[in-house]
Coordinates of C-alpha atoms in Angstrom, one line a residue:
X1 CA 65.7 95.0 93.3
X2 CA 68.9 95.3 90.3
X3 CA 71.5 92.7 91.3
X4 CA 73.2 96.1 91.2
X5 CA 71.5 98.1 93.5
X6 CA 73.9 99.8 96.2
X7 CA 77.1 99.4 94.3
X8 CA 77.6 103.4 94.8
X9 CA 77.6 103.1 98.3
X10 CA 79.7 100.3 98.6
X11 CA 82.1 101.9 96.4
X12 CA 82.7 104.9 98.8
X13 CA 82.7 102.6 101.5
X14 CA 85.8 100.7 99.8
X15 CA 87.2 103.5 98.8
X16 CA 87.2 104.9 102.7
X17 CA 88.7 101.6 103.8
X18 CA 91.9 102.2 101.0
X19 CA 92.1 105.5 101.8
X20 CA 95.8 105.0 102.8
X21 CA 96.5 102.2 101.0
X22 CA 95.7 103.3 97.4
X23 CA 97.7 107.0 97.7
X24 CA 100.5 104.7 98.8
X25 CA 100.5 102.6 96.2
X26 CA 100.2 105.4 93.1
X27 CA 102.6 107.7 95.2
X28 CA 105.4 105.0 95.5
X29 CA 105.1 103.7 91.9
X30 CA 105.0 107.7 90.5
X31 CA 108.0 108.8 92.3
X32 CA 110.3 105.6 91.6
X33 CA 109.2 106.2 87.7
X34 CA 110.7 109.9 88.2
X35 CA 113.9 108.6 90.2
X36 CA 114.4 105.8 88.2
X37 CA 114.6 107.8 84.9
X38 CA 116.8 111.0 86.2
X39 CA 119.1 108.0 87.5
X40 CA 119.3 106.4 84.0
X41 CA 119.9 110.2 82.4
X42 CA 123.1 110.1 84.7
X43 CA 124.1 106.3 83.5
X44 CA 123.4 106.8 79.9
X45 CA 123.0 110.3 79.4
X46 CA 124.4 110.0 75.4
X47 CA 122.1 108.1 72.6
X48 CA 124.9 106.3 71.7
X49 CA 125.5 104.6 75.1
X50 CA 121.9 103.4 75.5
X51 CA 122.5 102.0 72.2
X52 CA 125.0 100.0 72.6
X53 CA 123.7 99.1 75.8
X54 CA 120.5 97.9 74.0
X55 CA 122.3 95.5 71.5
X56 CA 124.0 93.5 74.2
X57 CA 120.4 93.1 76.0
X58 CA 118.7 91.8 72.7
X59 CA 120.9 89.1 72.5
X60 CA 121.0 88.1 76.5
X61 CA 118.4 85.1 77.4
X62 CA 119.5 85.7 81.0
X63 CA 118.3 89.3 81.8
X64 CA 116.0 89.1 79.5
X65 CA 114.1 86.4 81.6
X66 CA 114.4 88.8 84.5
X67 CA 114.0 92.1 83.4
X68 CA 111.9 91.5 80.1
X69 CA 113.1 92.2 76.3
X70 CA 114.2 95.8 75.6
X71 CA 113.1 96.9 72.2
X72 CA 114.5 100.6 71.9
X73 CA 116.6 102.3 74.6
X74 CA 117.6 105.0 72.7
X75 CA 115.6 106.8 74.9
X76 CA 115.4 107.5 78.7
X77 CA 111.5 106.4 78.4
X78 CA 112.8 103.2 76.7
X79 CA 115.0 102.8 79.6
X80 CA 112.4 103.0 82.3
X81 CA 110.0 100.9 80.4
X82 CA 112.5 97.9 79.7
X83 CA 113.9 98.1 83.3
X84 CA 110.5 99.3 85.7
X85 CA 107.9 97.3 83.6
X86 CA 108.1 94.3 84.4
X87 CA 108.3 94.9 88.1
X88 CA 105.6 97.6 88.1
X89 CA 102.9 95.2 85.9
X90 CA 103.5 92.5 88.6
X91 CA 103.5 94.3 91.5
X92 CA 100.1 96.4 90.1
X93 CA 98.8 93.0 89.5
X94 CA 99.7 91.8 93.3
X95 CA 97.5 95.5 94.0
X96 CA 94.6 94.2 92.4
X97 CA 94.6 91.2 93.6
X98 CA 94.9 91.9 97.0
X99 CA 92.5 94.3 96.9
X100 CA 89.5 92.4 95.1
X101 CA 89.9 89.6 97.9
X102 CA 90.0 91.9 100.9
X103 CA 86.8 93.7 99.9
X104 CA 84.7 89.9 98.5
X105 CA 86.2 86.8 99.9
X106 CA 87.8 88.1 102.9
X107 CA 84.3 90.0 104.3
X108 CA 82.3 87.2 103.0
X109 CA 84.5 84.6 105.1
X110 CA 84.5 87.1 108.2
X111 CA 81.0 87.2 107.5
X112 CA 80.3 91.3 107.3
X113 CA 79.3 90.8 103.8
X114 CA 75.6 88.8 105.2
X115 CA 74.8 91.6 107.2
X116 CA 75.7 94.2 104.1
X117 CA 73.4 91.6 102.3
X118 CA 70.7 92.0 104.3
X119 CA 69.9 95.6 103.4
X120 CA 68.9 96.9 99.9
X121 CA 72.2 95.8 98.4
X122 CA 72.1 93.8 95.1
X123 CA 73.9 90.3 94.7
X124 CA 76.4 91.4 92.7
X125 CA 77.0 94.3 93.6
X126 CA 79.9 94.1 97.1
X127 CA 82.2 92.1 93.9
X128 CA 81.2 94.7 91.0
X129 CA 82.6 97.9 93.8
X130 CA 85.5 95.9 94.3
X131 CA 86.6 96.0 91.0
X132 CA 85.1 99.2 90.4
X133 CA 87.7 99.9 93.4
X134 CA 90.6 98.0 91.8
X135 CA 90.4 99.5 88.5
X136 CA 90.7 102.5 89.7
X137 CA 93.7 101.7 91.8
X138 CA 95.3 100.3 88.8
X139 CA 94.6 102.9 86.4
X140 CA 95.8 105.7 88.7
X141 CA 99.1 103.7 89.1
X142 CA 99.2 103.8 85.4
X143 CA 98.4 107.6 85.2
X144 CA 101.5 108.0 87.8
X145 CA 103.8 106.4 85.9
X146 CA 102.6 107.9 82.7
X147 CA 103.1 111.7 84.6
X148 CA 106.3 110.5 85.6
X149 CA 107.6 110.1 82.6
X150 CA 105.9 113.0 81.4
X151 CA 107.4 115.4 83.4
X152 CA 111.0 114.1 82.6
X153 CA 110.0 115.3 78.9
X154 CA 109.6 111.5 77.1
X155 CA 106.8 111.4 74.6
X156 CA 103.0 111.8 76.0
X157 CA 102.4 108.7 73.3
X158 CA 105.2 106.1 75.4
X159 CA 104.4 107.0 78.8
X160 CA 100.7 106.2 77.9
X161 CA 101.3 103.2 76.2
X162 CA 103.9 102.2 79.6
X163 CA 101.5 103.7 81.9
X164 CA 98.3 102.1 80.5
X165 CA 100.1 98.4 80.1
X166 CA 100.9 98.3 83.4
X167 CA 97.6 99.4 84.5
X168 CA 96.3 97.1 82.3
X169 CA 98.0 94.2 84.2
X170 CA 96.2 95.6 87.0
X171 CA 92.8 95.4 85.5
X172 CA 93.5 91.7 84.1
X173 CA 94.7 90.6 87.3
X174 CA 91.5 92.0 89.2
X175 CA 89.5 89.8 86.9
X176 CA 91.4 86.6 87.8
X177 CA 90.7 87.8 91.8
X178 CA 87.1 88.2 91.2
X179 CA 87.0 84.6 89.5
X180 CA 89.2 82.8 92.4
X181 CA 87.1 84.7 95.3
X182 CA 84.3 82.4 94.1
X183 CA 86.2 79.5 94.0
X184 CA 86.7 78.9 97.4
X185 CA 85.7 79.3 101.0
X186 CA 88.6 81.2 102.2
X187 CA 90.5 84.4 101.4
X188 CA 94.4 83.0 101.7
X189 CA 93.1 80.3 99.1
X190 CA 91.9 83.1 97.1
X191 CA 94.7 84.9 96.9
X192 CA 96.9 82.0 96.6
X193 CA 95.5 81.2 93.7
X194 CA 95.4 84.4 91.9
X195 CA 99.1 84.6 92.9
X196 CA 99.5 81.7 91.8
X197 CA 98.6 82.7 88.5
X198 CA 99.8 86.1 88.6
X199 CA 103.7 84.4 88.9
X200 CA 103.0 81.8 85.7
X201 CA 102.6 84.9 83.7
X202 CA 106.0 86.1 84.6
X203 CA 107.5 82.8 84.4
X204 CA 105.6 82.2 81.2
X205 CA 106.9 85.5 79.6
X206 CA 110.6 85.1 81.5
X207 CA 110.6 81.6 79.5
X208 CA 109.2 83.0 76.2
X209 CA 111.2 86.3 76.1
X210 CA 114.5 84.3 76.2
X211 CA 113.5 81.7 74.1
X212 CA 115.6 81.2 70.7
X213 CA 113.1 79.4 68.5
X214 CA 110.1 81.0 67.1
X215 CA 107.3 78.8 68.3
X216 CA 109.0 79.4 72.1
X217 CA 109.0 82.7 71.6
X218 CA 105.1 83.0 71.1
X219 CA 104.6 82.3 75.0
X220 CA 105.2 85.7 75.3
X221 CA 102.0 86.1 73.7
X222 CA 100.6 83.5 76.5
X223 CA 100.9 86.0 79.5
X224 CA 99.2 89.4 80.6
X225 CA 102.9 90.3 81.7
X226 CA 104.1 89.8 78.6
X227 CA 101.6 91.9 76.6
X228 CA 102.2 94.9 78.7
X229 CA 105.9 94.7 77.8
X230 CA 104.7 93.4 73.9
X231 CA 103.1 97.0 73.7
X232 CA 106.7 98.2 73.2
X233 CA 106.3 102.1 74.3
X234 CA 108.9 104.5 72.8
X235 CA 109.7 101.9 70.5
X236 CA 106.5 101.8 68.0
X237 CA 103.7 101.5 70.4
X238 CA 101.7 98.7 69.6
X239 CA 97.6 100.1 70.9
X240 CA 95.8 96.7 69.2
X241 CA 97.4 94.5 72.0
X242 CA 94.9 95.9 74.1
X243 CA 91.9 94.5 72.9
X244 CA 93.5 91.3 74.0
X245 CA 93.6 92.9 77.7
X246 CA 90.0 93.7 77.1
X247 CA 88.9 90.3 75.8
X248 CA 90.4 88.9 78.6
X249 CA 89.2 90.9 81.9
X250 CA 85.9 90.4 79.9
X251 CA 85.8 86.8 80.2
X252 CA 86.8 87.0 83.8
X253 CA 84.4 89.5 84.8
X254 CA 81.8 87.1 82.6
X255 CA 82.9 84.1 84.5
X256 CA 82.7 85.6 88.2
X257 CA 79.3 87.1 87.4
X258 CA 78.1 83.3 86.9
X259 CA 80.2 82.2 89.1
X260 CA 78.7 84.4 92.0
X261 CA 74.9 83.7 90.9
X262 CA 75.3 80.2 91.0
X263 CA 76.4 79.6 95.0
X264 CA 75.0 80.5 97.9
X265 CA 76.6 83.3 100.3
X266 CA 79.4 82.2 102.2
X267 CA 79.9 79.1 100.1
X268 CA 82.3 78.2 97.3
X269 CA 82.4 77.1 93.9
X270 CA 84.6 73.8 95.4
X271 CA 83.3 73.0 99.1
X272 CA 86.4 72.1 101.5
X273 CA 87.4 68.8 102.1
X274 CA 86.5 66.7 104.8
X275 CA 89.6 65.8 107.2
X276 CA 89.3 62.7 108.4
X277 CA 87.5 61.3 111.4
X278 CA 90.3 60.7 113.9
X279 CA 93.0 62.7 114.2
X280 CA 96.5 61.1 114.0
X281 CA 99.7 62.0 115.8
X282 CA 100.8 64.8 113.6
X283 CA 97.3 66.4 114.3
X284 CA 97.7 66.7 118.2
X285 CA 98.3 70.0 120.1
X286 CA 98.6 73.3 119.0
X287 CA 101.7 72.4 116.6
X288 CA 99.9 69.7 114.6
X289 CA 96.8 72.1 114.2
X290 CA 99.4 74.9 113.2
X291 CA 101.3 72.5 110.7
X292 CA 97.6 71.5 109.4
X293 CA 96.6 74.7 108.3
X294 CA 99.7 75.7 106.7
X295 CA 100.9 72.4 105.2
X296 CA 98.6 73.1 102.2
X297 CA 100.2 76.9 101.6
X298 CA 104.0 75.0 101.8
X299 CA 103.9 72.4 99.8
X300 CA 102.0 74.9 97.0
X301 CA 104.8 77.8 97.4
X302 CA 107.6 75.0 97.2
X303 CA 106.6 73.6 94.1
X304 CA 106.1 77.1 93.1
X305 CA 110.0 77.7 93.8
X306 CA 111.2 74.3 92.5
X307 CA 109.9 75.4 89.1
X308 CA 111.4 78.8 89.4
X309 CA 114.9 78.1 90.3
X310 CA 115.0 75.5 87.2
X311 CA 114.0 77.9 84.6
X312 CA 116.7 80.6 86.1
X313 CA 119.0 77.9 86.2
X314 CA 118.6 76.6 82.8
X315 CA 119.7 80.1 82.0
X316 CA 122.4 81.2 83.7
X317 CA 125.1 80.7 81.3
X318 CA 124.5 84.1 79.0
X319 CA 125.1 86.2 81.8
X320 CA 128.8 86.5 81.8
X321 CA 128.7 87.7 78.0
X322 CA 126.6 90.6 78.7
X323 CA 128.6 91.6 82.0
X324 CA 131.7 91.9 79.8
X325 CA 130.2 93.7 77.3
X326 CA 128.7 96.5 79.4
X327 CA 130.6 97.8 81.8
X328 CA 127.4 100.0 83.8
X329 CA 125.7 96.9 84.5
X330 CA 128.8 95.4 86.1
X331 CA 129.3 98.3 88.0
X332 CA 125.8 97.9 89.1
X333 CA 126.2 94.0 89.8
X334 CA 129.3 95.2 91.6
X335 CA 127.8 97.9 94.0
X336 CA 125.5 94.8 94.9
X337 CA 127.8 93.3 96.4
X338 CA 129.2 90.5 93.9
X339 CA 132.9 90.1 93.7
X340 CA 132.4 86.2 92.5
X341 CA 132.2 84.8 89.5
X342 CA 129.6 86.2 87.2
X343 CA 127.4 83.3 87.1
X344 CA 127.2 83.2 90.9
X345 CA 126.3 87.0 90.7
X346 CA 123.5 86.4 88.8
X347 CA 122.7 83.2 90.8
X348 CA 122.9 85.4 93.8
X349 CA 120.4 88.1 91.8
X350 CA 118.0 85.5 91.8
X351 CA 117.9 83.9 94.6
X352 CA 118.1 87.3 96.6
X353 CA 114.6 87.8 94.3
X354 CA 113.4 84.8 95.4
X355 CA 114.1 85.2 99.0
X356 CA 111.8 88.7 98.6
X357 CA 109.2 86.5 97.4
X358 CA 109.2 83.9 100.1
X359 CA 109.4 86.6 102.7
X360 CA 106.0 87.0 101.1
X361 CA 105.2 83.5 102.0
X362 CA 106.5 84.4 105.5
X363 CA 104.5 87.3 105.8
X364 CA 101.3 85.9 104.7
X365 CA 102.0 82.8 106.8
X366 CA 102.3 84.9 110.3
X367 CA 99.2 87.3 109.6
X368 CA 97.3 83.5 110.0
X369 CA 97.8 84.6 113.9
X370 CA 95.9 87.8 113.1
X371 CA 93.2 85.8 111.5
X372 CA 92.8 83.4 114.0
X373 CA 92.4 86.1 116.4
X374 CA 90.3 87.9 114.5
X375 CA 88.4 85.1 113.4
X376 CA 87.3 84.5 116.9
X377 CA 89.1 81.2 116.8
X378 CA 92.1 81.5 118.8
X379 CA 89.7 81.9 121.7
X380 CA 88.8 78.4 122.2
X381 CA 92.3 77.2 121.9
X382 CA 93.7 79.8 124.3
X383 CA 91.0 78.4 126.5
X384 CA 92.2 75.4 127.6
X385 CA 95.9 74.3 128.8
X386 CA 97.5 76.2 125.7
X387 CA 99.5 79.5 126.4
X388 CA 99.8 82.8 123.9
X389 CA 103.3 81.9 123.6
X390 CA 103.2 78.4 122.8
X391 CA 99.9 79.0 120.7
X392 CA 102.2 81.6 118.5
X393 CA 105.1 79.5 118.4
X394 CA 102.9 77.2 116.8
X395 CA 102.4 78.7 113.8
X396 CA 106.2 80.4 113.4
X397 CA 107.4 76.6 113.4
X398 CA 105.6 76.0 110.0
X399 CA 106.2 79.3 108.5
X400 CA 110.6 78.6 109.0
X401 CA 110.2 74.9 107.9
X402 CA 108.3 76.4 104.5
X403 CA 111.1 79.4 104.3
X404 CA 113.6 77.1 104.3
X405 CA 112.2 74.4 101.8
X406 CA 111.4 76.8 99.3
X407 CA 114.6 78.4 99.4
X408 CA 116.1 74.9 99.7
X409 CA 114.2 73.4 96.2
X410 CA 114.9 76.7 94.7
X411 CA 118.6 76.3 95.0
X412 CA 118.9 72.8 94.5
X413 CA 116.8 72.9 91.3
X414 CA 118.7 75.6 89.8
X415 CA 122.1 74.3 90.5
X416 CA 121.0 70.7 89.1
X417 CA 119.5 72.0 85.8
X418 CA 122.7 74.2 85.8
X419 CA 125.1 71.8 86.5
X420 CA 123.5 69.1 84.1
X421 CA 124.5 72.4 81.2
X422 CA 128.0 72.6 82.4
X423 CA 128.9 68.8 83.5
X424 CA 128.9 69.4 87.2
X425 CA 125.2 68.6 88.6
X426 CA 126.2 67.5 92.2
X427 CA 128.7 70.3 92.6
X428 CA 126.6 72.8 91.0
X429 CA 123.6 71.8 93.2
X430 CA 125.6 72.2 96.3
X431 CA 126.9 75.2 95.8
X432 CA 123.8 77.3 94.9
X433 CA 122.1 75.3 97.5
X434 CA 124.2 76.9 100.0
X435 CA 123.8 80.2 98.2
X436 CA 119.8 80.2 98.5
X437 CA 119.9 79.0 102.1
X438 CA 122.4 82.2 103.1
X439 CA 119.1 83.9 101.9
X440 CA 117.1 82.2 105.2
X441 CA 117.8 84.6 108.0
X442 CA 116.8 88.0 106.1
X443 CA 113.3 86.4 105.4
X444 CA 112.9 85.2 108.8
X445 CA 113.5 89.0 109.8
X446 CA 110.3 89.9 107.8
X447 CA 108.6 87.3 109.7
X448 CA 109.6 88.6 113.0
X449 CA 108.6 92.2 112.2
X450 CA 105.2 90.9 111.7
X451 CA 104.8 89.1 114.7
X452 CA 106.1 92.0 116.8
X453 CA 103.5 94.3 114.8
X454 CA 101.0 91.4 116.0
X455 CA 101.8 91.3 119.4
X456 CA 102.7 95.0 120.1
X457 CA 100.7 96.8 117.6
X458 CA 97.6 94.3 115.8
X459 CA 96.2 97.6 114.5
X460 CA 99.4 98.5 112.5
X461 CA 100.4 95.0 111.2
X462 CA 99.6 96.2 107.7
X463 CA 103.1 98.0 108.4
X464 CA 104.7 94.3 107.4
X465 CA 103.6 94.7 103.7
X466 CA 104.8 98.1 103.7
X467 CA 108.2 97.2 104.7
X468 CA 108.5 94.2 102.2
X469 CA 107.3 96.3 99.2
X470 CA 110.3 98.8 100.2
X471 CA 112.8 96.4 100.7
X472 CA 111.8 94.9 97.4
X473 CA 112.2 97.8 95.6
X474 CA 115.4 98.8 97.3
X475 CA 116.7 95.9 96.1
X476 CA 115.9 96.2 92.7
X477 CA 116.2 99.7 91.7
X478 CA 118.4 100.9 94.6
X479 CA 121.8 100.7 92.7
X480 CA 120.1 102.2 89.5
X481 CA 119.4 105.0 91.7
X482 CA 123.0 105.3 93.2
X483 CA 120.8 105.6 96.8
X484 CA 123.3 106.1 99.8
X485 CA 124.6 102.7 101.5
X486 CA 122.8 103.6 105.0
X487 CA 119.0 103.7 102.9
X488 CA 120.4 100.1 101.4
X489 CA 121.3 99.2 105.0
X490 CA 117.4 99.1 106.0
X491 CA 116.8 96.3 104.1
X492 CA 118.3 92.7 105.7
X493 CA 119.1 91.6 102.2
X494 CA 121.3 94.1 101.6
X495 CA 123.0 92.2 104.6
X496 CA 123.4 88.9 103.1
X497 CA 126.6 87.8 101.9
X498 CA 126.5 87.7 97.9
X499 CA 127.9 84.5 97.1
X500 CA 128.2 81.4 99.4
X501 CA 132.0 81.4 99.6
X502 CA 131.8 84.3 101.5
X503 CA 133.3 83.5 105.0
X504 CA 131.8 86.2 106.9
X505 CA 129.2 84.9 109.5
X506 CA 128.8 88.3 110.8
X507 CA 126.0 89.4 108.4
X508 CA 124.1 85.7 109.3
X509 CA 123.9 86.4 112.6
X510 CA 123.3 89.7 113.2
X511 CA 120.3 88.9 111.0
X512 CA 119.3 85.9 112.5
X513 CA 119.6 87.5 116.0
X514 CA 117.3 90.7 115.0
X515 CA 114.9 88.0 114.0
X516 CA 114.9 86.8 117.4
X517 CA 115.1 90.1 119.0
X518 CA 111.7 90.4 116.8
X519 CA 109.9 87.4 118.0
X520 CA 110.5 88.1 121.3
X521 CA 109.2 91.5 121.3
X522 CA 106.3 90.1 119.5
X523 CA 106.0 87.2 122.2
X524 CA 106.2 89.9 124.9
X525 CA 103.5 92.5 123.9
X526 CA 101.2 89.1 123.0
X527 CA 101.4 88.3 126.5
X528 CA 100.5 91.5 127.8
X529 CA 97.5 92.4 125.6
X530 CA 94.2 91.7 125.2
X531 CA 92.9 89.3 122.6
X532 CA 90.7 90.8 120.1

């Protein structure tokens, strides 16, 4: 039998299980491309003003490092591709990823994929249907984008070149998926990892991009992120960069294939490690076997954030140039919400990103309930002397400690590198510190959504990603798109106070009591329905 064999069928069967997911995904990224450039027609609607809106971003290291370098915005396409790039190559990559582990790892750890196995289905082939799957998603992302464009009359040659880069990221990313699914025995692992990877790009580009000497400058060349905005559509499309997507995805794909024909189904490259014989004090009760499994997943994210805040902070001080200089963008900083100085704006920018991604964290933390359920292993602990309530505050304990570490180390690193640049470390440190922990209650609001969707609605709890992905992009392309203050209402960041000398409480805990609201919704319906 090929090591092939059944791949067609697996493909349709992947394919059926997306069904919604994957129209959601092209659908959301095509019509944002479409909004985002009839909003930048009404910004910049004359050559001239893109122009001189393009020589101030050349020579800003601190959006740069957020946004990416913009090489030609003559053009509304040049626009688009210097603002939506970035975003769209990492959240495309975040598709594949995701996808590749849900249809390998996570059914091989669930252990479906033994009894697909066990017909005429070859070895290869469940990992080889999801990428099959995941390039597809990616390149129909792409196409989106590209139509987008398209259809608001920018060159056929740019959107292609936009469209296929961030595809492309897509593709690259699905490679590093298929290589970490082998890697270990779990699926959250998995996908840590390729996250994990996915955000060194974009800190390796951010750092790279803003860089000032030459030999800096060529980490740009390091990261997948950074070649899909190296390809430079509208602005003298660069095609050969793509061979070094190509070369890449091949070596992954080359990699996983060994990879998978080398272990046994079920087990991983790196076998878990032992725990120790007796269990110490930390380890009793639900809580300690709730901190246990997530203490890995913290300490990773807050390491993850530690670095992150230093870089943003170690480049904080060229944003107040290019506010000055270009009145749109401080009109856009402004309808934000900043009123502050301009280096707290940005700081503020950041963090509020930040805060996005460790809602992630907080998202991905609380769907451990589902798995646990799922999984067949809440069972036995619900068994004995442990309630639903207390076994589900068990894990939300863990997921607000790592919340508010990782907005705590982001903070505090960025204000200390900052403050070491300005003379000012301790009072610098304090004061974004307190900026990045305002942040706290609108991630916790994500996490209570999700464990209401688990307790009311298991079924629907995909819902949680949904609503993250559109508050993510409300926040970032929202004021571009001059959308109405109730649709920036929906998202609780919109909610948090801008800059930490902002003496309203109000927003804090209105939030903070809708996360509760949440919880206990969640709390209630776990109580009243079955398990499984």
């Amino acid at each position: 039998m090929s090591s092939l064999a059944g791949t067609a069928t697996l493909i349709r069967l992947n394919l059926r299980l997306d069904r919604f997911r994957l129209p959601a995904w092209v659908l959301t990224f095509g019509v944002l491309t479409y909004l985002t450039g009839v909003a930048f027609e009404e910004l910049y609607p004359t050559v001239g003003s893109r122009r001189e809106l393009g020589t101030t971003l050349v020579n800003n290291p601190a959006l740069v490092a957020m946004v990416g370098p913009a090489f030609d915005l003559s053009s509304i396409g040049g626009l688009v591709a210097w603002r939506l790039g970035g975003v769209a190559s990492v959240l495309t990559g975040l598709f594949a990823v995701f996808t590749v582990t849900r249809h390998t790892r996570a059914e091989e750890e669930a252990q479906r994929l033994e009894l697909v196995m066990a017909g005429v289905v070859g070895r290869i082939a469940p990992l080889a249907a999801a990428l099959m799957v995941s390039f597809a998603g990616s390149l129909t992302i792409g196409g989106a984008v590209a139509a987008a464009l398209v259809a608001l009359g920018q060159p056929a040659a740019g959107a292609m070149a936009l469209g296929l880069g961030i595809a492309c990221v897509g593709l690259t990313f699905a490679g590093v998926s298929a290589v970490t699914a082998q890697l270990t025995t779990n699926a959250r692992t998995s996908s840590a990892l390729a996250g994990t990877t996915l955000a060194a790009a974009y800190l390796i580009r951010a750092v790279g991009d803003s860089a000032s000497s030459g030999r800096m400058e060529l980490l740009s060349f390091a990261s997948p992120v950074g070649w899909a905005q190296q390809v430079r559509p509208f602005a003298g499309e660069r095609w050969w960069i793509f061979a070094m997507f190509a070369t890449l995805l091949f070596i992954c794909a080359g990699t996983a294939y060994v990879l998978i024909t080398g272990r046994d189904l079920g087990a991983g490259v790196f076998e878990p490690r032992r725990g120790p014989a007796r269990g110490g004090a930390l380890t009793l009760g639900p809580f300690g076997l709730a901190w246990r499994l997530h203490q890995g997943s913290i300490a990773a994210w807050t390491v993850g954030f530690a670095i992150t805040g230093a870089v943003f902070g170690s480049l904080a001080e060229g944003i107040g140039d290019l506010l000055d200089d270009t009145p749109q963008l401080r009109e856009i900083f402004d309808s934000m919400g900043g009123g502050g100085l301009l280096e707290d704006v940005f700081f503020s920018s950041v963090l509020g990103l930040l805060a996005v991604v460790a809602s992630a964290f907080a998202v991905q933390a609380t769907l451990r309930l589902r798995s646990e359920e799922t999984g067949y292993r809440a069972e036995p602990v619900l068994a004995t002397k442990v309630g639903r309530v207390r076994w589900a505050l068990s894990h939300m304990l863990p997921v607000t400690v790592g919340v508010l570490s990782m907005m705590a180390v982001a903070g505090a690193s960025a204000g200390l590198v900052h403050g070491l640049r300005t003379g000012d470390a301790a009072g610098a440190a304090l004061n974004i510190l307190s900026t990045a922990l305002t942040q706290v209650p609108a991630v916790l609001v994500l996490a209570g959504l999700t464990l209401a969707l688990f307790g009311v609605a298991p079924r629907l709890i995909f819902l949680a990603w949904v609503a993250l992905t559109a508050f993510l992009l409300l926040g970032q392309l929202g004021p571009i798109l001059s959308l109405d203050q109730w649709v920036m209402n929906l998202s609780p960041f919109s909610h948090v106070p801008f800059t930490s000398d902002d003496p309203e409480l109000l927003p804090a805990a209105l939030l903070t009591t809708t996360a509760l609201l949440l919880t206990a919704v969640g709390l209630t319906g776990l109580r009243r329905r079955d398990i499984g």
